[in-house]
Short mmCIF file of C-alpha atoms and ligand atoms in Angstrom, two decimals:
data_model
loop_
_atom_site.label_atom_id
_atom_site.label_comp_id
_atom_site.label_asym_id
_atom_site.label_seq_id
_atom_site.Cartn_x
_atom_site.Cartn_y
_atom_site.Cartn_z
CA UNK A 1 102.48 37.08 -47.73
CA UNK A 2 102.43 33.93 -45.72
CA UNK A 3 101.08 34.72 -42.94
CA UNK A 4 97.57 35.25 -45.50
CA UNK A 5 98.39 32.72 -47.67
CA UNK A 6 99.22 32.91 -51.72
CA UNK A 7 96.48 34.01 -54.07
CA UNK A 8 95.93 31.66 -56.39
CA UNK A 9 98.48 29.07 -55.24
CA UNK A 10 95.88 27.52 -53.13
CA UNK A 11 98.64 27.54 -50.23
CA UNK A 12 96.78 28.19 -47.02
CA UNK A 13 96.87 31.35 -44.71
CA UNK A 14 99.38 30.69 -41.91
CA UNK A 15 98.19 28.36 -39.35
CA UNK A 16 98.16 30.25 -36.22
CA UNK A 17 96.42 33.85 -35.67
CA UNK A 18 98.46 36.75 -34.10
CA UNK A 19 101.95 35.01 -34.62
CA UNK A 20 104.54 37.09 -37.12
CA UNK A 21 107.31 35.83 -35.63
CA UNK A 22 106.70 32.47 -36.90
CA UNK A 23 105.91 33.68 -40.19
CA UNK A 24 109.31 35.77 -40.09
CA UNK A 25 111.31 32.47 -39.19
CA UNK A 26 109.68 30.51 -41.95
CA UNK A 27 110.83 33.57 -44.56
CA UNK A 28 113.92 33.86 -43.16
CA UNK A 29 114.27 29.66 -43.24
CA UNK A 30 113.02 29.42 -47.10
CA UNK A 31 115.37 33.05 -47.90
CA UNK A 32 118.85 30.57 -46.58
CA UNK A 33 117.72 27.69 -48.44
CA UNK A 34 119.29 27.90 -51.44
CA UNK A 35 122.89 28.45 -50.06
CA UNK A 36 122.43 25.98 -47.39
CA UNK A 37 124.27 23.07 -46.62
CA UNK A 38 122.51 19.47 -46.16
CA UNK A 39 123.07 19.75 -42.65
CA UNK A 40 122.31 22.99 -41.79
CA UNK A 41 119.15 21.88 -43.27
CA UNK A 42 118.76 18.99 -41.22
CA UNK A 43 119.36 20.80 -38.02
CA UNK A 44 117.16 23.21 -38.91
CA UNK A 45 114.24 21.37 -40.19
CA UNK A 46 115.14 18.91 -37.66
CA UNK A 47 115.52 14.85 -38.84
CA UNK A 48 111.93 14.42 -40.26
CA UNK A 49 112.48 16.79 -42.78
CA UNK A 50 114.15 13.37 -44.39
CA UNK A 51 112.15 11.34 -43.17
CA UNK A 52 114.59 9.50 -41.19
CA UNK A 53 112.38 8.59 -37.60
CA UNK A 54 108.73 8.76 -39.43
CA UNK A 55 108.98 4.67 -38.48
CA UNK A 56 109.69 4.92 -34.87
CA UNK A 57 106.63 6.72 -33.81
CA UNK A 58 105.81 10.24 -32.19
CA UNK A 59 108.56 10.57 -30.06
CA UNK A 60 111.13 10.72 -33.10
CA UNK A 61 108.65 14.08 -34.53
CA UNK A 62 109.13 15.42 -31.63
CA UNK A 63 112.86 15.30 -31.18
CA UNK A 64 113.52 16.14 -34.52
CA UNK A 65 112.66 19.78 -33.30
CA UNK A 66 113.10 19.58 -29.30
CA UNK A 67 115.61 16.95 -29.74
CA UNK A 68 115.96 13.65 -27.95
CA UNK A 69 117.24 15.20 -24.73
CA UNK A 70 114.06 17.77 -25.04
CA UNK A 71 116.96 20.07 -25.02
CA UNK A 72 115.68 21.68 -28.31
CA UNK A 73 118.80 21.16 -30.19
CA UNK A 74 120.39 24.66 -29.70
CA UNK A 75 117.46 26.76 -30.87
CA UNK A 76 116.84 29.47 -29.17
CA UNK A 77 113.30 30.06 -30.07
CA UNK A 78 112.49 25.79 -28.94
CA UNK A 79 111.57 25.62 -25.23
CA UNK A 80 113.66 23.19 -23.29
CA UNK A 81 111.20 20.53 -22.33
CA UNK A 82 113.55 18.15 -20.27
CA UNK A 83 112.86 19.21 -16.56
CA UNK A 84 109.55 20.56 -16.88
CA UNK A 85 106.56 19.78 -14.90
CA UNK A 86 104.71 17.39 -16.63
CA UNK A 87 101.29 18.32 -16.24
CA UNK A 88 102.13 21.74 -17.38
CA UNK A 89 103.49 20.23 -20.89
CA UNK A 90 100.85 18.24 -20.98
CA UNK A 91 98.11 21.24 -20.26
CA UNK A 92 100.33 23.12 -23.24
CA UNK A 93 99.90 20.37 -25.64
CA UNK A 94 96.30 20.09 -25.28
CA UNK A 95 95.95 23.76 -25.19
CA UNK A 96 97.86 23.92 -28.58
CA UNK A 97 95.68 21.35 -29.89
CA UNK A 98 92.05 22.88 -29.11
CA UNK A 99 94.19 26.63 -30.80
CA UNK A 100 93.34 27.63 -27.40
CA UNK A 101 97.25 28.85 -27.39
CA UNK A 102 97.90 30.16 -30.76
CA UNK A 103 101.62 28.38 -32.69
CA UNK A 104 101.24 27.34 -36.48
CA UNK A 105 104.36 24.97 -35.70
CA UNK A 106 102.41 23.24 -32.44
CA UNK A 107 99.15 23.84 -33.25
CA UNK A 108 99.79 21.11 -36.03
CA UNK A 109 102.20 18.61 -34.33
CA UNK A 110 99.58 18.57 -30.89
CA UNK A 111 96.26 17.66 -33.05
CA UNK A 112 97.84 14.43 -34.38
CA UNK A 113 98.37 13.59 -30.94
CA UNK A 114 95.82 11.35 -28.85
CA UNK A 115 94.75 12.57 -24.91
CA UNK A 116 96.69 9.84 -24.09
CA UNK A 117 99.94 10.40 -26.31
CA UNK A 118 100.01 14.12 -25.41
CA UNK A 119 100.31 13.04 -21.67
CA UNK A 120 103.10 10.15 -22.16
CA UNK A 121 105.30 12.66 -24.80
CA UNK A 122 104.98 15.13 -21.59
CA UNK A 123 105.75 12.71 -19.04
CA UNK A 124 108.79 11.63 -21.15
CA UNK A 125 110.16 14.73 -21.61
CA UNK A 126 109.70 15.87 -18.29
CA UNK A 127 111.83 12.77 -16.88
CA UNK A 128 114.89 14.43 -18.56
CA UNK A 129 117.17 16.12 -16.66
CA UNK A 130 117.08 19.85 -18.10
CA UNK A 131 115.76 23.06 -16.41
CA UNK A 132 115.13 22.99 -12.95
CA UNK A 133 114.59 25.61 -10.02
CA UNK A 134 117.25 27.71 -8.85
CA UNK A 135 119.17 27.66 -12.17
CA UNK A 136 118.67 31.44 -13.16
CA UNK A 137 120.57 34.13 -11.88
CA UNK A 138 123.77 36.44 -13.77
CA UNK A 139 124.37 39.46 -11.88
CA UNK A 140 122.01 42.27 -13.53
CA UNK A 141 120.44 43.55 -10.28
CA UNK A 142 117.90 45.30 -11.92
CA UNK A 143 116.41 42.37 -13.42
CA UNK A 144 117.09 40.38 -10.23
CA UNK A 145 114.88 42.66 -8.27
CA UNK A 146 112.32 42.38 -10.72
CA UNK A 147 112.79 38.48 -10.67
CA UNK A 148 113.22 38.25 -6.76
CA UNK A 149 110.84 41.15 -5.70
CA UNK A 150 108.74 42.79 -8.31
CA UNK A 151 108.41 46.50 -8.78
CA UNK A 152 105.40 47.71 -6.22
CA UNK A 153 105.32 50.77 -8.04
CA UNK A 154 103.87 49.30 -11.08
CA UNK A 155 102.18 46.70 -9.14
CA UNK A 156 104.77 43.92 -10.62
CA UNK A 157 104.51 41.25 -8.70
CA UNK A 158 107.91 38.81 -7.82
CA UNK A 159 108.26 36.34 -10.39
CA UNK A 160 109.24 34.22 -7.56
CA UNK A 161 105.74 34.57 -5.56
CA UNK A 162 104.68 31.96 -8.26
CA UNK A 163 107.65 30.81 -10.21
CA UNK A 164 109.44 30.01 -7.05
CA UNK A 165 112.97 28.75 -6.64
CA UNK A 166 112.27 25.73 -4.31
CA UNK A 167 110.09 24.51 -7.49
CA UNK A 168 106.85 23.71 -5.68
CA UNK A 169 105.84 23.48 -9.51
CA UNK A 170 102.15 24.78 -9.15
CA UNK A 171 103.03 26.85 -12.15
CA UNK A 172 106.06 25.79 -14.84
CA UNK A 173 109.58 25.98 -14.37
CA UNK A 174 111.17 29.14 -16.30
CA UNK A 175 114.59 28.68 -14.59
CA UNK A 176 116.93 27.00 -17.29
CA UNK A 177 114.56 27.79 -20.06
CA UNK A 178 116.41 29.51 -23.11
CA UNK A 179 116.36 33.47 -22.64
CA UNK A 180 115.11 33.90 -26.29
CA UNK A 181 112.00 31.69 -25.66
CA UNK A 182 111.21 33.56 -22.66
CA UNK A 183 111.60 36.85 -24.31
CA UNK A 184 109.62 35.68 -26.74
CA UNK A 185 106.92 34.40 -24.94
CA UNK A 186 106.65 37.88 -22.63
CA UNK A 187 106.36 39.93 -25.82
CA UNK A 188 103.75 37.90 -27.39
CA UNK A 189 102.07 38.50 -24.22
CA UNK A 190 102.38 42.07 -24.14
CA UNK A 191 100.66 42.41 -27.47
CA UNK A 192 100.77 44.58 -30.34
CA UNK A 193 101.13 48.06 -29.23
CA UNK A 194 98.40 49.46 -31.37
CA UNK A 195 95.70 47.06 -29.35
CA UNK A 196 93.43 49.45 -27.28
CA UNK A 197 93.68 48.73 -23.79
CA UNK A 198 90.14 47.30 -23.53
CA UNK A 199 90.59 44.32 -25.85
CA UNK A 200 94.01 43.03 -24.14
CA UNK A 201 94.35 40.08 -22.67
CA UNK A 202 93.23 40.33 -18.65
CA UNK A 203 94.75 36.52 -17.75
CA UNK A 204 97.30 36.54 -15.47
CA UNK A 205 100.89 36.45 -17.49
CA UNK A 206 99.42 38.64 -20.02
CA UNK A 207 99.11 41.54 -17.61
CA UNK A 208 102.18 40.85 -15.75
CA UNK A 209 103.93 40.62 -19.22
CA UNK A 210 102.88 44.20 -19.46
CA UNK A 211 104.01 45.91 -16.25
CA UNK A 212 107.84 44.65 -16.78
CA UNK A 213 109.78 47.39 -18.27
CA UNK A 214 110.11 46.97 -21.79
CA UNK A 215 113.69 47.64 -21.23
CA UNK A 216 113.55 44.96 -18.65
CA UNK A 217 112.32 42.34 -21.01
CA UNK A 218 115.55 41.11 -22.08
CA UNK A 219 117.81 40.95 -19.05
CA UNK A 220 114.80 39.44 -17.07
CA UNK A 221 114.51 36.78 -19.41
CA UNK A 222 118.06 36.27 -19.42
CA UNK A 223 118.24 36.38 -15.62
CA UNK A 224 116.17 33.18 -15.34
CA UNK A 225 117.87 31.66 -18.48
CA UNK A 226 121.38 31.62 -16.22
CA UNK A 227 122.74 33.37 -19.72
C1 LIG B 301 108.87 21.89 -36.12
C2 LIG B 301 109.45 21.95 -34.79
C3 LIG B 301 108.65 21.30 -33.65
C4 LIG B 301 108.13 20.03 -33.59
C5 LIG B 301 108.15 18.94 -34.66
C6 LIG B 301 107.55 19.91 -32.26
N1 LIG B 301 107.73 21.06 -31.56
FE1 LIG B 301 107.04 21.43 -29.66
N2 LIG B 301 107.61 23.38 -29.85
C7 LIG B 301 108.25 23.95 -30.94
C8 LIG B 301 108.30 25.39 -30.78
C9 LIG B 301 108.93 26.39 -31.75
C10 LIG B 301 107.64 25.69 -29.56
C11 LIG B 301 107.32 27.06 -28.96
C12 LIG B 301 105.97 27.45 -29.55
C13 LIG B 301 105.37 28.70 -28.95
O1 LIG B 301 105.88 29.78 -29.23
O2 LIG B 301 104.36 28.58 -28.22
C14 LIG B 301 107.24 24.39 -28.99
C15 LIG B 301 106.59 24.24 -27.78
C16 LIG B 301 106.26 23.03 -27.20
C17 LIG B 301 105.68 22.87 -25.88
C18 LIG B 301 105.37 23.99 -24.89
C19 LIG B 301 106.52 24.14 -23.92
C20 LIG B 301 106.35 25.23 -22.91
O3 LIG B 301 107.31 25.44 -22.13
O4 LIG B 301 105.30 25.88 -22.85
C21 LIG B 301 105.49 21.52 -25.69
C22 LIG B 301 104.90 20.84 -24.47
C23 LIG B 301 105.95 20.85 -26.90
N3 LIG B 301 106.41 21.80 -27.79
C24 LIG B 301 105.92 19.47 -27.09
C25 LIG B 301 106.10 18.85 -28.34
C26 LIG B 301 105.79 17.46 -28.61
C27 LIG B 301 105.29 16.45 -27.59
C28 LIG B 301 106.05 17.26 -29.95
C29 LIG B 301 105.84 15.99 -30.78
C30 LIG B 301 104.48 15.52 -30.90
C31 LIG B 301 106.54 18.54 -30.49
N4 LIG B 301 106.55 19.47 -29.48
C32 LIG B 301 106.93 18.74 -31.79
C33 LIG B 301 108.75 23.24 -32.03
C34 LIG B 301 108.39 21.95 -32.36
C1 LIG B 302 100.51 35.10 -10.09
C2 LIG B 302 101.40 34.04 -10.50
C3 LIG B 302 102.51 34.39 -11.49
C4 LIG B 302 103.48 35.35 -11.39
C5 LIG B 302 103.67 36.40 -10.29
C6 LIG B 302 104.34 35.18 -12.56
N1 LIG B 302 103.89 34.14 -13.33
FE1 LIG B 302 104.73 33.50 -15.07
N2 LIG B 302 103.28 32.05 -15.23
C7 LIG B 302 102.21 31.91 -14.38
C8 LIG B 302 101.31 30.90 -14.91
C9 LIG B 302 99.99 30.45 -14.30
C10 LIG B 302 101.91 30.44 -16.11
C11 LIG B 302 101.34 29.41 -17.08
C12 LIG B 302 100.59 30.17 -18.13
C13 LIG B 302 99.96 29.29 -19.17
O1 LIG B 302 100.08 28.08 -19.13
O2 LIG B 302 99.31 29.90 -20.06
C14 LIG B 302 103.15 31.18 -16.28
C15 LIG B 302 104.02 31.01 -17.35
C16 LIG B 302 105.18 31.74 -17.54
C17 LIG B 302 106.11 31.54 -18.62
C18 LIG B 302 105.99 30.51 -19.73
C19 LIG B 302 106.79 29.27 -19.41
C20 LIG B 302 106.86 28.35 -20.61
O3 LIG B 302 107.47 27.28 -20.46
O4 LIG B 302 106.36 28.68 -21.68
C21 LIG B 302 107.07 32.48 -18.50
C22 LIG B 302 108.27 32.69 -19.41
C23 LIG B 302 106.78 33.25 -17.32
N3 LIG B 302 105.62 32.78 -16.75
C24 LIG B 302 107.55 34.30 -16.87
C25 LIG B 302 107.26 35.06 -15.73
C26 LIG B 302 108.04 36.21 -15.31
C27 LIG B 302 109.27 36.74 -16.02
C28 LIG B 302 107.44 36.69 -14.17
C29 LIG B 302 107.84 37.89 -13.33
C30 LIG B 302 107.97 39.16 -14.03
C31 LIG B 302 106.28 35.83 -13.90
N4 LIG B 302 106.21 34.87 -14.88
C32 LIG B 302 105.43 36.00 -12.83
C33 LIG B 302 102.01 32.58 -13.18
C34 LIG B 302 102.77 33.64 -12.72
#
């Protein structure tokens, strides 16, 4: 129902295309909230919910979700920021902004930002110490093969031919980042199932996305998270 909007109510249709699985965390948020405790709410909504920061600028918006560390405040499903390469938060904010990459939650907090503000936030964040290359690895050698070498077979290329460990940082940082956000992110980039092969997505982590075992999703991702 949310993800169309309410008949009637004249609340909007959710504001990001092609993402259920923020309209499933909203129902499951609003479901808890009558048995939940004023700080379970606050660490959920994160500290703007009460307004507490609104005075002390962007910054404090930002950490109320990814947290003033850019940690993301133990959510699995918020993308450690602290670390990062800065250009590539940067490129993600604006990308947000234009709906060029499709997320009801940043899609709104990137189009209050200026140019400017989008690339100080990601130059602040990035200064943080937080993920950095070299910090996956568990000992699932299935997925480390996958990670390390890729599966010729189904023309799965290493993830370290462009996510390399020496963090030459041409492309972002997934080492450190939370397992659930990568998992995430991979199946949003499969797709639907239903979608006809024609009208996937051709760019490049799309159709890498694909050719990982869907089995494979999950300790891959957790490879690189270190979990
Ligand atoms: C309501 C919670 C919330 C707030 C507020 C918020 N974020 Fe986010 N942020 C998220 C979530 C959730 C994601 C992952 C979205 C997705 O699936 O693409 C994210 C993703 C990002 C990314 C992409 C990271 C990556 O690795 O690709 C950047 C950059 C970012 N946020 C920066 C910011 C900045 C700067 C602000 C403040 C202006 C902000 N966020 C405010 C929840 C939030
Ligand atoms: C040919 C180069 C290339 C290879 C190989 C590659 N990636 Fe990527 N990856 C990229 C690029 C480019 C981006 C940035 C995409 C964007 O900004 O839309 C990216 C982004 C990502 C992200 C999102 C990071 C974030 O902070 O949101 C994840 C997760 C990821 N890749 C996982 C993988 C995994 C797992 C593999 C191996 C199975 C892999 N990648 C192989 C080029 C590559």
């Amino acid at each position: 129902m949310l993800e169309h909007g309410v008949k009637f109510s004249g609340m909007p249709a959710w504001g990001a295309k092609d993402r259920p699985d923020e309209v499933r965390r909203m129902v499951a948020f609003v479901r808890r909230l009558p048995m939940m405790s004023a700080r379970e709410y606050r660490l959920l909504a994160g500290s703007n919910a009460l307004g507490v920061g609104a005075a002390n600028g962007r910054f404090d918006s930002c950490a109320g979700c990814h947290g003033t560390d850019g940690l993301g405040r133990g959510q699995g499903d918020i993308p450690v920021l602290a670390g990062q390469d800065p250009a590539y938060l940067a490129a993600a904010l604006e990308a947000y902004a234009t709906g060029q990459r499709q997320s009801a939650v940043m899609g709104n907090a990137a189009a209050q930002l200026t140019p400017q503000e989008r690339v100080a936030l990601a130059q602040r964040f990035a200064a943080m110490p937080g993920i950095a290359p070299g910090r996956g690895g568990n000992r699932d050698a299935a997925a480390r093969r996958i990670v390390e070498r890729g599966l010729p077979d189904r023309q799965l290329p290493a993830c370290r031919s462009c996510h390399d460990a020496a963090g030459t940082r041409r492309f972002p940082v997934i080492d450190g980042q939370r397992a659930a956000y990568i998992a995430g992110r991979l199946r949003h980039w499969r797709g639907a199932k239903e979608v006809v092969d024609a009208r996937k997505d051709q760019a490049t982590m799309p159709v890498i996305a694909r050719r990982i075992p869907t089995d494979m999703i999950e300790p891959v991702a957790r490879y690189l998270a270190g979990e």
